[in-house]
Amino acid sequence: IWEAAADMARAAPTEKGSLMSGKNFSKKLCNLQTVLEENNACLICEEQIPRFICTTFQTFVCQHCADVHREYGHQISDILHSEWTTESFDLVASGGNKKAAQQWFAFWNQEDFPRPTKAEPERIKDFVRKAFVVKCWQKQPKRTSRKSCVEVTEPAEAASAVAVGPDTGFTVGFFEADWANL
């Protein structure tokens, strides 16, 4: 569905990197928002009909949440009053609130940390910080299995080289077999 919405919203082929603006282009951006229901509300506070796009994360956000994103240095564009390059438009067309939520809110629990409302500016700031700066709830990439080359041991079990951290209360031992696997 998202690809269909992006296709509907795309302008006639333009030169790569060229600026796109004007009422017709604003309508194409609005189409990206209205064709998919999840883009009709701010990703953060769920205020209806957000007027801004956080191009850093390809999300539709309201004025309040856009201001908080700006505080963290995230790029914000007004849907109706910004000039867009074809690349930035295509990037937004490939994203959206649903994709962003799957990535950035993958491990978020509504009961543990309820979504803020637009009337709660400090909670909005904390939510944006946790989601997009600290990345508390971000979906993690699959990791390949690797054997550890460092093992925590008791001092009597340490082999060839031993390092004791100050105030750590434990010893880290490096074993010759482990060095060979580096």
PDB file of C-alpha atoms in Angstrom:
ATOM      1  CA  ILE A   1       0.000   0.000   0.000  1.00  0.00           C
ATOM      2  CA  TRP A   2       2.794   2.417   0.904  1.00  0.00           C
ATOM      3  CA  GLU A   3       4.414   2.029  -2.507  1.00  0.00           C
ATOM      4  CA  ALA A   4       1.058   2.774  -4.173  1.00  0.00           C
ATOM      5  CA  ALA A   5       0.673   5.908  -2.064  1.00  0.00           C
ATOM      6  CA  ALA A   6       4.193   7.016  -2.954  1.00  0.00           C
ATOM      7  CA  ASP A   7       3.556   6.375  -6.649  1.00  0.00           C
ATOM      8  CA  MET A   8       0.356   8.420  -6.511  1.00  0.00           C
ATOM      9  CA  ALA A   9       2.143  11.272  -4.783  1.00  0.00           C
ATOM     10  CA  ARG A  10       5.255  11.432  -6.969  1.00  0.00           C
ATOM     11  CA  ALA A  11       5.530  14.279  -9.409  1.00  0.00           C
ATOM     12  CA  ALA A  12       6.369  13.848 -13.061  1.00  0.00           C
ATOM     13  CA  PRO A  13       9.985  12.762 -13.476  1.00  0.00           C
ATOM     14  CA  THR A  14      12.327  15.574 -12.528  1.00  0.00           C
ATOM     15  CA  GLU A  15      16.043  16.021 -12.617  1.00  0.00           C
ATOM     16  CA  LYS A  16      17.761  14.340  -9.679  1.00  0.00           C
ATOM     17  CA  GLY A  17      18.365  16.814  -6.875  1.00  0.00           C
ATOM     18  CA  SER A  18      16.055  19.437  -8.326  1.00  0.00           C
ATOM     19  CA  LEU A  19      13.830  21.443  -6.009  1.00  0.00           C
ATOM     20  CA  MET A  20      10.143  20.679  -5.936  1.00  0.00           C
ATOM     21  CA  SER A  21       7.677  23.208  -4.551  1.00  0.00           C
ATOM     22  CA  GLY A  22       4.344  24.865  -5.192  1.00  0.00           C
ATOM     23  CA  LYS A  23       0.712  24.051  -4.536  1.00  0.00           C
ATOM     24  CA  ASN A  24       0.671  20.934  -6.723  1.00  0.00           C
ATOM     25  CA  PHE A  25       3.668  19.525  -4.912  1.00  0.00           C
ATOM     26  CA  SER A  26       2.154  20.354  -1.503  1.00  0.00           C
ATOM     27  CA  LYS A  27      -0.883  18.346  -2.564  1.00  0.00           C
ATOM     28  CA  LYS A  28       1.373  15.398  -3.406  1.00  0.00           C
ATOM     29  CA  LEU A  29       2.904  15.576   0.075  1.00  0.00           C
ATOM     30  CA  CYS A  30      -0.551  15.788   1.628  1.00  0.00           C
ATOM     31  CA  ASN A  31      -1.475  12.674  -0.357  1.00  0.00           C
ATOM     32  CA  LEU A  32       1.362  10.822   1.368  1.00  0.00           C
ATOM     33  CA  GLN A  33      -0.241  11.825   4.627  1.00  0.00           C
ATOM     34  CA  THR A  34      -3.893  11.174   3.898  1.00  0.00           C
ATOM     35  CA  VAL A  35      -3.706   7.975   1.833  1.00  0.00           C
ATOM     36  CA  LEU A  36      -2.400   6.026   4.821  1.00  0.00           C
ATOM     37  CA  GLU A  37      -4.348   6.355   8.050  1.00  0.00           C
ATOM     38  CA  GLU A  38      -1.290   6.056  10.315  1.00  0.00           C
ATOM     39  CA  ASN A  39       0.116   9.287   8.837  1.00  0.00           C
ATOM     40  CA  ASN A  40      -3.030  11.249   9.768  1.00  0.00           C
ATOM     41  CA  ALA A  41      -1.883  11.586  13.382  1.00  0.00           C
ATOM     42  CA  CYS A  42       1.359  12.739  14.974  1.00  0.00           C
ATOM     43  CA  LEU A  43       3.640   9.789  15.654  1.00  0.00           C
ATOM     44  CA  ILE A  44       4.457  11.058  19.149  1.00  0.00           C
ATOM     45  CA  CYS A  45       1.302  12.576  20.681  1.00  0.00           C
ATOM     46  CA  GLU A  46      -1.317  11.392  18.163  1.00  0.00           C
ATOM     47  CA  GLU A  47      -2.635  14.920  17.452  1.00  0.00           C
ATOM     48  CA  GLN A  48      -4.704  14.744  14.270  1.00  0.00           C
ATOM     49  CA  ILE A  49      -3.511  16.112  10.898  1.00  0.00           C
ATOM     50  CA  PRO A  50       0.168  16.897  11.639  1.00  0.00           C
ATOM     51  CA  ARG A  51       1.637  19.687   9.496  1.00  0.00           C
ATOM     52  CA  PHE A  52       5.298  18.735   9.727  1.00  0.00           C
ATOM     53  CA  ILE A  53       7.583  15.927   8.645  1.00  0.00           C
ATOM     54  CA  CYS A  54      10.642  14.946  10.612  1.00  0.00           C
ATOM     55  CA  THR A  55      12.823  14.097   7.637  1.00  0.00           C
ATOM     56  CA  THR A  56      15.460  12.599   9.921  1.00  0.00           C
ATOM     57  CA  PHE A  57      13.068   9.730  10.708  1.00  0.00           C
ATOM     58  CA  GLN A  58      10.523  10.159   7.826  1.00  0.00           C
ATOM     59  CA  THR A  59       7.628  10.733  10.243  1.00  0.00           C
ATOM     60  CA  PHE A  60       4.603  13.009  10.336  1.00  0.00           C
ATOM     61  CA  VAL A  61       4.545  15.141  13.502  1.00  0.00           C
ATOM     62  CA  CYS A  62       2.575  18.053  14.968  1.00  0.00           C
ATOM     63  CA  GLN A  63       3.925  21.533  15.774  1.00  0.00           C
ATOM     64  CA  HIS A  64       4.668  20.680  19.432  1.00  0.00           C
ATOM     65  CA  CYS A  65       6.574  17.508  18.618  1.00  0.00           C
ATOM     66  CA  ALA A  66       8.354  19.157  15.680  1.00  0.00           C
ATOM     67  CA  ASP A  67       9.688  21.815  18.071  1.00  0.00           C
ATOM     68  CA  VAL A  68      11.043  19.107  20.382  1.00  0.00           C
ATOM     69  CA  HIS A  69      12.656  17.250  17.465  1.00  0.00           C
ATOM     70  CA  ARG A  70      14.344  20.532  16.450  1.00  0.00           C
ATOM     71  CA  GLU A  71      15.782  20.880  19.975  1.00  0.00           C
ATOM     72  CA  TYR A  72      17.587  17.578  19.399  1.00  0.00           C
ATOM     73  CA  GLY A  73      18.871  18.676  15.994  1.00  0.00           C
ATOM     74  CA  HIS A  74      16.477  16.578  13.925  1.00  0.00           C
ATOM     75  CA  GLN A  75      15.532  18.004  10.528  1.00  0.00           C
ATOM     76  CA  ILE A  76      11.924  19.236  10.329  1.00  0.00           C
ATOM     77  CA  SER A  77      10.063  20.403   7.227  1.00  0.00           C
ATOM     78  CA  ASP A  78       6.661  22.031   6.939  1.00  0.00           C
ATOM     79  CA  ILE A  79       4.453  20.044   4.585  1.00  0.00           C
ATOM     80  CA  LEU A  80       3.014  23.142   2.942  1.00  0.00           C
ATOM     81  CA  HIS A  81       5.842  25.678   3.065  1.00  0.00           C
ATOM     82  CA  SER A  82       9.099  23.821   2.456  1.00  0.00           C
ATOM     83  CA  GLU A  83      11.069  23.282  -0.702  1.00  0.00           C
ATOM     84  CA  TRP A  84      11.887  19.640  -1.295  1.00  0.00           C
ATOM     85  CA  THR A  85      14.444  17.868  -3.428  1.00  0.00           C
ATOM     86  CA  THR A  86      13.382  14.761  -5.279  1.00  0.00           C
ATOM     87  CA  GLU A  87      15.669  12.727  -2.987  1.00  0.00           C
ATOM     88  CA  SER A  88      14.127  14.083   0.219  1.00  0.00           C
ATOM     89  CA  PHE A  89      10.620  13.505  -1.133  1.00  0.00           C
ATOM     90  CA  ASP A  90      11.488   9.919  -2.117  1.00  0.00           C
ATOM     91  CA  LEU A  91      12.990   9.352   1.333  1.00  0.00           C
ATOM     92  CA  VAL A  92       9.791  10.513   3.040  1.00  0.00           C
ATOM     93  CA  ALA A  93       7.705   8.473   0.593  1.00  0.00           C
ATOM     94  CA  SER A  94       9.654   5.358   1.607  1.00  0.00           C
ATOM     95  CA  GLY A  95       9.019   5.939   5.325  1.00  0.00           C
ATOM     96  CA  GLY A  96       5.964   7.010   7.257  1.00  0.00           C
ATOM     97  CA  ASN A  97       4.671   6.642  10.793  1.00  0.00           C
ATOM     98  CA  LYS A  98       3.986   2.909  10.591  1.00  0.00           C
ATOM     99  CA  LYS A  99       7.505   2.032   9.452  1.00  0.00           C
ATOM    100  CA  ALA A 100       9.023   4.414  11.988  1.00  0.00           C
ATOM    101  CA  ALA A 101       6.949   2.936  14.818  1.00  0.00           C
ATOM    102  CA  GLN A 102       8.082  -0.572  13.853  1.00  0.00           C
ATOM    103  CA  GLN A 103      11.710   0.573  14.007  1.00  0.00           C
ATOM    104  CA  TRP A 104      11.824   3.088  16.880  1.00  0.00           C
ATOM    105  CA  PHE A 105       9.002   1.775  19.124  1.00  0.00           C
ATOM    106  CA  ALA A 106       9.671  -1.944  18.642  1.00  0.00           C
ATOM    107  CA  PHE A 107      10.126  -2.577  22.384  1.00  0.00           C
ATOM    108  CA  TRP A 108       8.026   0.309  23.724  1.00  0.00           C
ATOM    109  CA  ASN A 109       5.313  -0.623  26.202  1.00  0.00           C
ATOM    110  CA  GLN A 110       2.350   1.772  26.543  1.00  0.00           C
ATOM    111  CA  GLU A 111       1.751   0.620  30.130  1.00  0.00           C
ATOM    112  CA  ASP A 112       5.331   1.291  31.256  1.00  0.00           C
ATOM    113  CA  PHE A 113       5.684   4.651  29.509  1.00  0.00           C
ATOM    114  CA  PRO A 114       2.366   6.067  28.244  1.00  0.00           C
ATOM    115  CA  ARG A 115       2.329   8.164  25.085  1.00  0.00           C
ATOM    116  CA  PRO A 116       2.307  11.902  25.912  1.00  0.00           C
ATOM    117  CA  THR A 117      -0.410  14.332  24.852  1.00  0.00           C
ATOM    118  CA  LYS A 118       0.224  17.706  23.239  1.00  0.00           C
ATOM    119  CA  ALA A 119      -0.614  19.325  26.614  1.00  0.00           C
ATOM    120  CA  GLU A 120       2.437  17.635  28.221  1.00  0.00           C
ATOM    121  CA  PRO A 121       5.533  19.327  26.737  1.00  0.00           C
ATOM    122  CA  GLU A 122       7.986  17.832  29.243  1.00  0.00           C
ATOM    123  CA  ARG A 123       6.663  14.312  28.617  1.00  0.00           C
ATOM    124  CA  ILE A 124       6.873  14.902  24.843  1.00  0.00           C
ATOM    125  CA  LYS A 125      10.503  15.928  25.259  1.00  0.00           C
ATOM    126  CA  ASP A 126      11.231  12.867  27.396  1.00  0.00           C
ATOM    127  CA  PHE A 127       9.437  10.558  24.940  1.00  0.00           C
ATOM    128  CA  VAL A 128      11.345  11.933  21.920  1.00  0.00           C
ATOM    129  CA  ARG A 129      14.627  11.693  23.846  1.00  0.00           C
ATOM    130  CA  LYS A 130      13.989   8.068  24.842  1.00  0.00           C
ATOM    131  CA  ALA A 131      12.730   7.016  21.404  1.00  0.00           C
ATOM    132  CA  PHE A 132      15.064   8.862  19.019  1.00  0.00           C
ATOM    133  CA  VAL A 133      18.112  10.041  20.990  1.00  0.00           C
ATOM    134  CA  VAL A 134      18.743   7.298  23.564  1.00  0.00           C
ATOM    135  CA  LYS A 135      16.930   4.741  21.363  1.00  0.00           C
ATOM    136  CA  CYS A 136      15.487   2.843  24.330  1.00  0.00           C
ATOM    137  CA  TRP A 137      12.875   0.986  22.298  1.00  0.00           C
ATOM    138  CA  GLN A 138      14.620   0.625  18.923  1.00  0.00           C
ATOM    139  CA  LYS A 139      14.474  -2.624  16.993  1.00  0.00           C
ATOM    140  CA  GLN A 140      17.926  -4.162  17.128  1.00  0.00           C
ATOM    141  CA  PRO A 141      19.615  -5.689  14.097  1.00  0.00           C
ATOM    142  CA  LYS A 142      20.204  -9.424  14.125  1.00  0.00           C
ATOM    143  CA  ARG A 143      23.639 -10.225  15.468  1.00  0.00           C
ATOM    144  CA  THR A 144      25.861 -13.023  14.378  1.00  0.00           C
ATOM    145  CA  SER A 145      27.126 -15.337  17.078  1.00  0.00           C
ATOM    146  CA  ARG A 146      30.696 -14.633  18.194  1.00  0.00           C
ATOM    147  CA  LYS A 147      32.729 -16.333  20.868  1.00  0.00           C
ATOM    148  CA  SER A 148      33.883 -13.943  23.525  1.00  0.00           C
ATOM    149  CA  CYS A 149      37.614 -13.536  23.912  1.00  0.00           C
ATOM    150  CA  VAL A 150      37.311 -12.111  27.426  1.00  0.00           C
ATOM    151  CA  GLU A 151      36.062 -14.156  30.346  1.00  0.00           C
ATOM    152  CA  VAL A 152      35.337 -13.000  33.879  1.00  0.00           C
ATOM    153  CA  THR A 153      37.087 -15.329  36.278  1.00  0.00           C
ATOM    154  CA  GLU A 154      38.208 -15.685  39.857  1.00  0.00           C
ATOM    155  CA  PRO A 155      41.844 -14.641  40.488  1.00  0.00           C
ATOM    156  CA  ALA A 156      42.983 -18.238  40.983  1.00  0.00           C
ATOM    157  CA  GLU A 157      41.705 -19.207  37.517  1.00  0.00           C
ATOM    158  CA  ALA A 158      43.416 -16.404  35.578  1.00  0.00           C
ATOM    159  CA  ALA A 159      45.971 -17.630  33.041  1.00  0.00           C
ATOM    160  CA  SER A 160      48.618 -15.841  30.988  1.00  0.00           C
ATOM    161  CA  ALA A 161      47.613 -12.185  31.470  1.00  0.00           C
ATOM    162  CA  VAL A 162      45.510 -10.724  34.230  1.00  0.00           C
ATOM    163  CA  ALA A 163      44.048  -7.241  34.549  1.00  0.00           C
ATOM    164  CA  VAL A 164      42.313  -6.095  37.696  1.00  0.00           C
ATOM    165  CA  GLY A 165      40.059  -3.046  37.391  1.00  0.00           C
ATOM    166  CA  PRO A 166      40.085  -0.549  40.244  1.00  0.00           C
ATOM    167  CA  ASP A 167      37.090  -0.948  42.530  1.00  0.00           C
ATOM    168  CA  THR A 168      35.540  -3.592  40.282  1.00  0.00           C
ATOM    169  CA  GLY A 169      35.768  -6.482  42.706  1.00  0.00           C
ATOM    170  CA  PHE A 170      36.588  -9.006  40.006  1.00  0.00           C
ATOM    171  CA  THR A 171      39.446 -10.045  37.748  1.00  0.00           C
ATOM    172  CA  VAL A 172      39.377 -10.332  33.996  1.00  0.00           C
ATOM    173  CA  GLY A 173      41.512 -13.119  32.580  1.00  0.00           C
ATOM    174  CA  PHE A 174      42.739 -13.344  28.994  1.00  0.00           C
ATOM    175  CA  PHE A 175      43.560 -16.839  27.852  1.00  0.00           C
ATOM    176  CA  GLU A 176      46.068 -17.796  25.168  1.00  0.00           C
ATOM    177  CA  ALA A 177      43.397 -19.747  23.277  1.00  0.00           C
ATOM    178  CA  ASP A 178      41.224 -16.662  23.193  1.00  0.00           C
ATOM    179  CA  TRP A 179      44.007 -14.460  21.778  1.00  0.00           C
ATOM    180  CA  ALA A 180      44.387 -16.873  18.870  1.00  0.00           C
ATOM    181  CA  ASN A 181      40.699 -16.344  17.956  1.00  0.00           C
ATOM    182  CA  LEU A 182      40.974 -12.531  17.652  1.00  0.00           C
TER     183      LEU A 182
END
